[in-house]
Amino acid sequence: MKKLAIIISSILLSGAATTAMAADSYNSISNLGYQFTDSNNDDQFSIDSTYYFSPKKTLGPYDQFEYINKQTNVFGSYTDNDASDVTSVGGEYFYKDVVFGASYENSDFGSNDESYAFTAGYFFNPDLLAKAKFVENDDGEDYALFSLAYNYMLNGTDYVGVTVESDDDFDKRSVAAKYFVDLQEGNFLTVEGTFNSISEADDTWDVETNYYFSKATSVFASYDKEDAYTFGAQHFFNQNLGLKVGYGNNADDSDNDAYFANIRYQF
C-alpha cells in the first residue's frame, strides 16, 4: 500500500511539473505602438503583424521564442511619423532544409522610394542557418547581404545565439548575439547586443537586457554607443494581450525625452 501511494504521488507530481513547464504556442503576433519625442514634438505610430502557418512555441515568457525561426510566415508593417511613413509586406517559406523569402517596402520621405528583397537560406543543421539577401532599390543602389546564424543550446531552454552579417563588398559588417537563461522559480533573463562596423565610419554598438519576474511580467533596459538609453516594463494581462511602456533619453543631452507604449496581441 505504501509503495502504491508513492507511485501515485510520483505520477501526480510529474504531471503537475509537465503542466507547469508546458510551452504556450501562437500562430499570430501583432503590435500596435506609439512614441512621442519631446525634443521635436514628433509623434510616431506603428503597427505590425506576423502570421505563422504552424504554431510557434515559447521558451517560458510569452514573448520569447527560439533564436532561429523555422515557421513559414507572412508579415506586414506600417510606420508613420512627422517626417515619413514606411510600409512593408513579405513572407518566408520553409521546405525541409531550405528557406525562401520575399518582401516589398515603400518609404515616403517626400517622394516614394520602393525596394524589393529576395532571400534564400540553407540549414546545415537545425541550429545553423546560412542566408543570402538581395535588395533592389528603385532610387538607390542594389546590394546583397550574407549572414550566418548559429544557436548553441546550453540545456533544454537556455541558449546563446549569434548572427554575423556582411554586405557583398564587406563594407558593412555586424555581429549580433543573444543569451537566454531560465533562472528557475519562474524567473528568466535575456541579454543581447549588436556591433556594427562600417568602412569609413565609426563603429556602433548597443546592448539590451530583459528580466522576467514571471512569464507575464518583465522590466527592460538598453544602452548604445551614442549614450542613448531606454528602460521600462511589460506585462501580459493574459496569455494573449500585453502592454509595454518605456522612457528613453540620452546621457549627454537630457532634452531628448521619448515616451513609448506598445500593445501586443497574440493568439
C-alpha positions as YAML, in Angstrom:
chain: A
units: angstrom
residues:
- id: 1
  name: MET
  ca: [0.00, 0.00, 0.00]
- id: 2
  name: LYS
  ca: [2.82, 2.40, 0.88]
- id: 3
  name: LYS
  ca: [4.59, 1.63, -2.42]
- id: 4
  name: LEU
  ca: [1.34, 2.26, -4.33]
- id: 5
  name: ALA
  ca: [0.92, 5.63, -2.61]
- id: 6
  name: ILE
  ca: [4.49, 6.60, -3.54]
- id: 7
  name: ILE
  ca: [3.91, 5.63, -7.18]
- id: 8
  name: ILE
  ca: [0.65, 7.60, -7.38]
- id: 9
  name: SER
  ca: [2.30, 10.64, -5.76]
- id: 10
  name: SER
  ca: [5.19, 10.48, -8.24]
- id: 11
  name: ILE
  ca: [2.79, 10.33, -11.19]
- id: 12
  name: LEU
  ca: [0.81, 13.31, -9.89]
- id: 13
  name: LEU
  ca: [3.93, 15.38, -9.24]
- id: 14
  name: SER
  ca: [5.33, 14.51, -12.66]
- id: 15
  name: GLY
  ca: [2.10, 15.53, -14.33]
- id: 16
  name: ALA
  ca: [1.99, 18.81, -12.43]
- id: 17
  name: ALA
  ca: [5.59, 19.61, -13.40]
- id: 18
  name: THR
  ca: [4.88, 18.83, -17.04]
- id: 19
  name: THR
  ca: [1.84, 21.10, -16.99]
- id: 20
  name: ALA
  ca: [3.81, 23.91, -15.33]
- id: 21
  name: MET
  ca: [6.58, 23.69, -17.94]
- id: 22
  name: ALA
  ca: [4.24, 23.27, -20.92]
- id: 23
  name: ALA
  ca: [5.05, 25.91, -23.51]
- id: 24
  name: ASP
  ca: [2.45, 28.28, -24.87]
- id: 25
  name: SER
  ca: [2.21, 28.49, -28.66]
- id: 26
  name: TYR
  ca: [0.97, 31.13, -31.10]
- id: 27
  name: ASN
  ca: [0.21, 31.47, -34.79]
- id: 28
  name: SER
  ca: [-0.21, 35.25, -34.91]
- id: 29
  name: ILE
  ca: [1.72, 38.08, -33.23]
- id: 30
  name: SER
  ca: [0.69, 41.74, -33.69]
- id: 31
  name: ASN
  ca: [1.92, 45.03, -32.22]
- id: 32
  name: LEU
  ca: [0.41, 48.50, -32.04]
- id: 33
  name: GLY
  ca: [2.95, 51.12, -30.96]
- id: 34
  name: TYR
  ca: [3.12, 54.83, -30.20]
- id: 35
  name: GLN
  ca: [6.13, 57.04, -29.41]
- id: 36
  name: PHE
  ca: [6.38, 60.73, -28.57]
- id: 37
  name: THR
  ca: [9.72, 62.55, -28.70]
- id: 38
  name: ASP
  ca: [9.69, 65.74, -26.63]
- id: 39
  name: SER
  ca: [12.66, 67.49, -28.28]
- id: 40
  name: ASN
  ca: [10.93, 67.88, -31.65]
- id: 41
  name: ASN
  ca: [7.29, 67.19, -30.73]
- id: 42
  name: ASP
  ca: [7.40, 64.19, -33.07]
- id: 43
  name: ASP
  ca: [4.65, 61.57, -32.85]
- id: 44
  name: GLN
  ca: [5.28, 58.12, -34.27]
- id: 45
  name: PHE
  ca: [2.63, 55.48, -34.84]
- id: 46
  name: SER
  ca: [3.43, 51.91, -35.86]
- id: 47
  name: ILE
  ca: [1.58, 48.67, -36.46]
- id: 48
  name: ASP
  ca: [2.90, 45.26, -37.49]
- id: 49
  name: SER
  ca: [1.66, 41.70, -37.66]
- id: 50
  name: THR
  ca: [3.17, 38.30, -38.43]
- id: 51
  name: TYR
  ca: [1.20, 35.12, -39.10]
- id: 52
  name: TYR
  ca: [2.90, 31.73, -38.75]
- id: 53
  name: PHE
  ca: [1.43, 28.76, -40.60]
- id: 54
  name: SER
  ca: [2.43, 26.42, -37.79]
- id: 55
  name: PRO
  ca: [2.41, 27.04, -34.01]
- id: 56
  name: LYS
  ca: [5.38, 28.94, -32.61]
- id: 57
  name: LYS
  ca: [6.24, 27.76, -29.10]
- id: 58
  name: THR
  ca: [7.51, 29.99, -26.32]
- id: 59
  name: LEU
  ca: [10.53, 29.28, -24.12]
- id: 60
  name: GLY
  ca: [8.67, 30.35, -20.98]
- id: 61
  name: PRO
  ca: [7.91, 34.08, -21.21]
- id: 62
  name: TYR
  ca: [5.04, 34.92, -23.53]
- id: 63
  name: ASP
  ca: [7.31, 36.92, -25.85]
- id: 64
  name: GLN
  ca: [10.38, 34.66, -26.02]
- id: 65
  name: PHE
  ca: [10.83, 32.10, -28.80]
- id: 66
  name: GLU
  ca: [13.61, 30.06, -30.37]
- id: 67
  name: TYR
  ca: [16.55, 32.05, -31.73]
- id: 68
  name: ILE
  ca: [16.24, 30.90, -35.36]
- id: 69
  name: ASN
  ca: [12.72, 30.95, -36.74]
- id: 70
  name: LYS
  ca: [11.67, 27.79, -38.61]
- id: 71
  name: GLN
  ca: [7.99, 28.54, -39.28]
- id: 72
  name: THR
  ca: [6.62, 29.64, -42.66]
- id: 73
  name: ASN
  ca: [5.11, 33.10, -42.25]
- id: 74
  name: VAL
  ca: [3.71, 36.25, -43.83]
- id: 75
  name: PHE
  ca: [4.12, 39.72, -42.33]
- id: 76
  name: GLY
  ca: [3.26, 43.35, -42.78]
- id: 77
  name: SER
  ca: [4.06, 46.64, -41.05]
- id: 78
  name: TYR
  ca: [3.35, 50.35, -41.26]
- id: 79
  name: THR
  ca: [5.15, 53.22, -39.52]
- id: 80
  name: ASP
  ca: [4.15, 56.89, -39.69]
- id: 81
  name: ASN
  ca: [5.79, 59.94, -38.14]
- id: 82
  name: ASP
  ca: [6.08, 63.65, -38.92]
- id: 83
  name: ALA
  ca: [8.92, 63.07, -41.41]
- id: 84
  name: SER
  ca: [7.88, 59.95, -43.31]
- id: 85
  name: ASP
  ca: [5.85, 56.80, -43.49]
- id: 86
  name: VAL
  ca: [7.09, 53.30, -44.30]
- id: 87
  name: THR
  ca: [5.04, 50.31, -45.46]
- id: 88
  name: SER
  ca: [6.38, 46.78, -45.85]
- id: 89
  name: VAL
  ca: [4.95, 43.33, -46.60]
- id: 90
  name: GLY
  ca: [6.60, 39.96, -47.11]
- id: 91
  name: GLY
  ca: [6.93, 36.36, -46.10]
- id: 92
  name: GLU
  ca: [9.15, 33.30, -45.71]
- id: 93
  name: TYR
  ca: [8.61, 29.74, -46.87]
- id: 94
  name: PHE
  ca: [10.43, 26.83, -45.20]
- id: 95
  name: TYR
  ca: [10.78, 23.50, -47.00]
- id: 96
  name: LYS
  ca: [12.97, 20.80, -45.44]
- id: 97
  name: ASP
  ca: [16.46, 22.35, -45.16]
- id: 98
  name: VAL
  ca: [15.86, 25.45, -47.30]
- id: 99
  name: VAL
  ca: [14.03, 28.75, -46.83]
- id: 100
  name: PHE
  ca: [12.91, 31.31, -49.39]
- id: 101
  name: GLY
  ca: [11.64, 34.81, -48.70]
- id: 102
  name: ALA
  ca: [10.48, 37.97, -50.42]
- id: 103
  name: SER
  ca: [9.45, 41.43, -49.22]
- id: 104
  name: TYR
  ca: [8.43, 44.84, -50.53]
- id: 105
  name: GLU
  ca: [8.98, 48.21, -48.86]
- id: 106
  name: ASN
  ca: [7.73, 51.68, -49.71]
- id: 107
  name: SER
  ca: [9.33, 54.64, -47.92]
- id: 108
  name: ASP
  ca: [7.78, 58.07, -48.34]
- id: 109
  name: PHE
  ca: [10.21, 60.89, -47.43]
- id: 110
  name: GLY
  ca: [8.51, 63.44, -49.66]
- id: 111
  name: SER
  ca: [8.95, 61.11, -52.63]
- id: 112
  name: ASN
  ca: [8.34, 57.37, -52.83]
- id: 113
  name: ASP
  ca: [11.33, 55.06, -52.52]
- id: 114
  name: GLU
  ca: [10.48, 51.45, -53.32]
- id: 115
  name: SER
  ca: [12.64, 48.40, -52.68]
- id: 116
  name: TYR
  ca: [12.30, 44.66, -53.21]
- id: 117
  name: ALA
  ca: [14.18, 41.99, -51.27]
- id: 118
  name: PHE
  ca: [14.62, 38.31, -52.02]
- id: 119
  name: THR
  ca: [16.21, 35.82, -49.61]
- id: 120
  name: ALA
  ca: [17.38, 32.23, -49.80]
- id: 121
  name: GLY
  ca: [18.77, 30.18, -46.95]
- id: 122
  name: TYR
  ca: [20.02, 26.70, -46.11]
- id: 123
  name: PHE
  ca: [20.05, 24.85, -42.77]
- id: 124
  name: PHE
  ca: [23.31, 22.92, -42.38]
- id: 125
  name: ASN
  ca: [21.65, 21.57, -39.23]
- id: 126
  name: PRO
  ca: [18.64, 22.80, -37.17]
- id: 127
  name: ASP
  ca: [20.90, 25.26, -35.32]
- id: 128
  name: LEU
  ca: [22.97, 26.65, -38.22]
- id: 129
  name: LEU
  ca: [21.40, 28.75, -40.98]
- id: 130
  name: ALA
  ca: [23.17, 30.48, -43.86]
- id: 131
  name: LYS
  ca: [21.25, 33.17, -45.74]
- id: 132
  name: ALA
  ca: [21.68, 35.43, -48.74]
- id: 133
  name: LYS
  ca: [19.52, 38.53, -49.24]
- id: 134
  name: PHE
  ca: [19.38, 40.57, -52.42]
- id: 135
  name: VAL
  ca: [17.86, 44.07, -52.30]
- id: 136
  name: GLU
  ca: [16.80, 46.05, -55.38]
- id: 137
  name: ASN
  ca: [16.18, 49.78, -54.87]
- id: 138
  name: ASP
  ca: [14.26, 51.81, -57.42]
- id: 139
  name: ASP
  ca: [16.01, 55.05, -56.42]
- id: 140
  name: GLY
  ca: [19.25, 53.75, -54.96]
- id: 141
  name: GLU
  ca: [21.99, 51.19, -55.25]
- id: 142
  name: ASP
  ca: [21.20, 47.49, -55.25]
- id: 143
  name: TYR
  ca: [23.12, 45.38, -52.75]
- id: 144
  name: ALA
  ca: [23.44, 41.90, -51.27]
- id: 145
  name: LEU
  ca: [23.73, 40.74, -47.65]
- id: 146
  name: PHE
  ca: [25.10, 37.42, -46.45]
- id: 147
  name: SER
  ca: [24.53, 36.09, -42.94]
- id: 148
  name: LEU
  ca: [25.20, 33.06, -40.78]
- id: 149
  name: ALA
  ca: [23.08, 32.38, -37.67]
- id: 150
  name: TYR
  ca: [24.06, 29.81, -35.03]
- id: 151
  name: ASN
  ca: [22.10, 28.71, -31.97]
- id: 152
  name: TYR
  ca: [24.01, 26.91, -29.22]
- id: 153
  name: MET
  ca: [21.72, 25.18, -26.72]
- id: 154
  name: LEU
  ca: [23.17, 25.15, -23.21]
- id: 155
  name: ASN
  ca: [20.38, 22.86, -21.99]
- id: 156
  name: GLY
  ca: [16.70, 22.27, -22.76]
- id: 157
  name: THR
  ca: [15.85, 26.00, -22.63]
- id: 158
  name: ASP
  ca: [18.96, 28.17, -22.25]
- id: 159
  name: TYR
  ca: [20.86, 29.20, -25.37]
- id: 160
  name: VAL
  ca: [23.43, 31.53, -26.87]
- id: 161
  name: GLY
  ca: [22.57, 32.75, -30.36]
- id: 162
  name: VAL
  ca: [24.99, 34.54, -32.68]
- id: 163
  name: THR
  ca: [24.44, 36.06, -36.13]
- id: 164
  name: VAL
  ca: [27.19, 37.52, -38.33]
- id: 165
  name: GLU
  ca: [26.33, 39.53, -41.44]
- id: 166
  name: SER
  ca: [28.14, 41.40, -44.19]
- id: 167
  name: ASP
  ca: [27.33, 43.09, -47.48]
- id: 168
  name: ASP
  ca: [28.82, 41.84, -50.75]
- id: 169
  name: ASP
  ca: [31.67, 44.40, -50.64]
- id: 170
  name: PHE
  ca: [32.44, 43.67, -46.98]
- id: 171
  name: ASP
  ca: [31.97, 47.40, -46.29]
- id: 172
  name: LYS
  ca: [29.24, 46.83, -43.71]
- id: 173
  name: ARG
  ca: [29.69, 44.13, -41.09]
- id: 174
  name: SER
  ca: [27.71, 43.28, -37.98]
- id: 175
  name: VAL
  ca: [27.63, 40.75, -35.16]
- id: 176
  name: ALA
  ca: [24.51, 40.20, -33.06]
- id: 177
  name: ALA
  ca: [24.29, 37.92, -30.04]
- id: 178
  name: LYS
  ca: [21.61, 36.90, -27.55]
- id: 179
  name: TYR
  ca: [21.72, 34.95, -24.29]
- id: 180
  name: PHE
  ca: [18.54, 33.46, -22.84]
- id: 181
  name: VAL
  ca: [18.52, 31.73, -19.45]
- id: 182
  name: ASP
  ca: [15.83, 30.16, -17.28]
- id: 183
  name: LEU
  ca: [16.72, 31.25, -13.74]
- id: 184
  name: GLN
  ca: [14.22, 28.74, -12.31]
- id: 185
  name: GLU
  ca: [11.39, 29.58, -9.90]
- id: 186
  name: GLY
  ca: [9.59, 31.27, -12.81]
- id: 187
  name: ASN
  ca: [12.30, 33.90, -13.49]
- id: 188
  name: PHE
  ca: [14.08, 34.43, -16.81]
- id: 189
  name: LEU
  ca: [16.81, 36.71, -18.18]
- id: 190
  name: THR
  ca: [17.87, 37.84, -21.65]
- id: 191
  name: VAL
  ca: [20.97, 39.80, -22.63]
- id: 192
  name: GLU
  ca: [21.53, 40.80, -26.24]
- id: 193
  name: GLY
  ca: [23.67, 43.17, -28.21]
- id: 194
  name: THR
  ca: [24.77, 44.24, -31.69]
- id: 195
  name: PHE
  ca: [28.09, 45.54, -33.01]
- id: 196
  name: ASN
  ca: [28.21, 47.29, -36.40]
- id: 197
  name: SER
  ca: [31.34, 48.12, -38.34]
- id: 198
  name: ILE
  ca: [31.13, 50.32, -41.45]
- id: 199
  name: SER
  ca: [34.10, 51.27, -43.61]
- id: 200
  name: GLU
  ca: [34.96, 54.98, -43.36]
- id: 201
  name: ALA
  ca: [32.53, 55.45, -40.47]
- id: 202
  name: ASP
  ca: [32.57, 55.00, -36.70]
- id: 203
  name: ASP
  ca: [31.66, 51.64, -35.24]
- id: 204
  name: THR
  ca: [28.39, 51.43, -33.31]
- id: 205
  name: TRP
  ca: [27.04, 49.08, -30.67]
- id: 206
  name: ASP
  ca: [24.03, 48.61, -28.43]
- id: 207
  name: VAL
  ca: [23.02, 46.28, -25.60]
- id: 208
  name: GLU
  ca: [19.67, 45.38, -24.05]
- id: 209
  name: THR
  ca: [18.53, 43.20, -21.17]
- id: 210
  name: ASN
  ca: [15.16, 41.89, -20.00]
- id: 211
  name: TYR
  ca: [14.43, 40.42, -16.58]
- id: 212
  name: TYR
  ca: [11.25, 38.38, -16.18]
- id: 213
  name: PHE
  ca: [9.59, 38.09, -12.77]
- id: 214
  name: SER
  ca: [7.21, 35.61, -14.41]
- id: 215
  name: LYS
  ca: [6.08, 34.57, -17.87]
- id: 216
  name: ALA
  ca: [3.89, 37.68, -17.95]
- id: 217
  name: THR
  ca: [5.83, 40.47, -16.21]
- id: 218
  name: SER
  ca: [9.25, 41.89, -17.04]
- id: 219
  name: VAL
  ca: [11.44, 45.00, -16.95]
- id: 220
  name: PHE
  ca: [13.95, 46.06, -19.59]
- id: 221
  name: ALA
  ca: [16.81, 48.48, -20.21]
- id: 222
  name: SER
  ca: [19.04, 49.35, -23.17]
- id: 223
  name: TYR
  ca: [22.12, 51.48, -23.89]
- id: 224
  name: ASP
  ca: [24.16, 52.30, -27.00]
- id: 225
  name: LYS
  ca: [27.44, 53.90, -28.04]
- id: 226
  name: GLU
  ca: [25.81, 57.31, -28.51]
- id: 227
  name: ASP
  ca: [24.75, 57.26, -24.82]
- id: 228
  name: ALA
  ca: [21.09, 56.80, -25.68]
- id: 229
  name: TYR
  ca: [19.21, 54.69, -23.20]
- id: 230
  name: THR
  ca: [15.73, 53.30, -22.55]
- id: 231
  name: PHE
  ca: [14.03, 51.49, -19.69]
- id: 232
  name: GLY
  ca: [10.53, 50.33, -18.90]
- id: 233
  name: ALA
  ca: [8.27, 47.38, -18.14]
- id: 234
  name: GLN
  ca: [5.98, 44.93, -19.88]
- id: 235
  name: HIS
  ca: [3.02, 42.97, -18.55]
- id: 236
  name: PHE
  ca: [0.70, 40.43, -20.16]
- id: 237
  name: PHE
  ca: [-2.82, 40.60, -18.72]
- id: 238
  name: ASN
  ca: [-3.39, 37.08, -20.06]
- id: 239
  name: GLN
  ca: [-1.54, 34.83, -22.50]
- id: 240
  name: ASN
  ca: [-2.85, 36.86, -25.45]
- id: 241
  name: LEU
  ca: [-2.70, 40.57, -24.52]
- id: 242
  name: GLY
  ca: [0.31, 42.54, -23.27]
- id: 243
  name: LEU
  ca: [1.27, 46.16, -22.68]
- id: 244
  name: LYS
  ca: [4.80, 47.58, -22.81]
- id: 245
  name: VAL
  ca: [5.67, 51.13, -21.68]
- id: 246
  name: GLY
  ca: [9.00, 52.87, -21.50]
- id: 247
  name: TYR
  ca: [11.08, 56.03, -21.42]
- id: 248
  name: GLY
  ca: [14.16, 57.00, -23.40]
- id: 249
  name: ASN
  ca: [16.75, 59.76, -23.31]
- id: 250
  name: ASN
  ca: [20.43, 60.49, -23.87]
- id: 251
  name: ALA
  ca: [23.04, 60.69, -21.14]
- id: 252
  name: ASP
  ca: [24.78, 63.64, -22.87]
- id: 253
  name: ASP
  ca: [21.64, 65.51, -23.93]
- id: 254
  name: SER
  ca: [18.75, 65.35, -21.47]
- id: 255
  name: ASP
  ca: [16.44, 67.21, -23.88]
- id: 256
  name: ASN
  ca: [15.88, 64.04, -25.89]
- id: 257
  name: ASP
  ca: [12.93, 62.77, -23.85]
- id: 258
  name: ALA
  ca: [10.98, 59.98, -25.52]
- id: 259
  name: TYR
  ca: [7.94, 58.13, -24.22]
- id: 260
  name: PHE
  ca: [6.64, 54.98, -25.85]
- id: 261
  name: ALA
  ca: [3.96, 52.33, -25.44]
- id: 262
  name: ASN
  ca: [3.16, 49.12, -27.27]
- id: 263
  name: ILE
  ca: [0.11, 46.87, -27.19]
- id: 264
  name: ARG
  ca: [0.83, 43.29, -28.18]
- id: 265
  name: TYR
  ca: [-1.82, 40.77, -29.18]
- id: 266
  name: GLN
  ca: [-1.00, 37.16, -30.00]
- id: 267
  name: PHE
  ca: [-3.02, 34.00, -30.44]
...
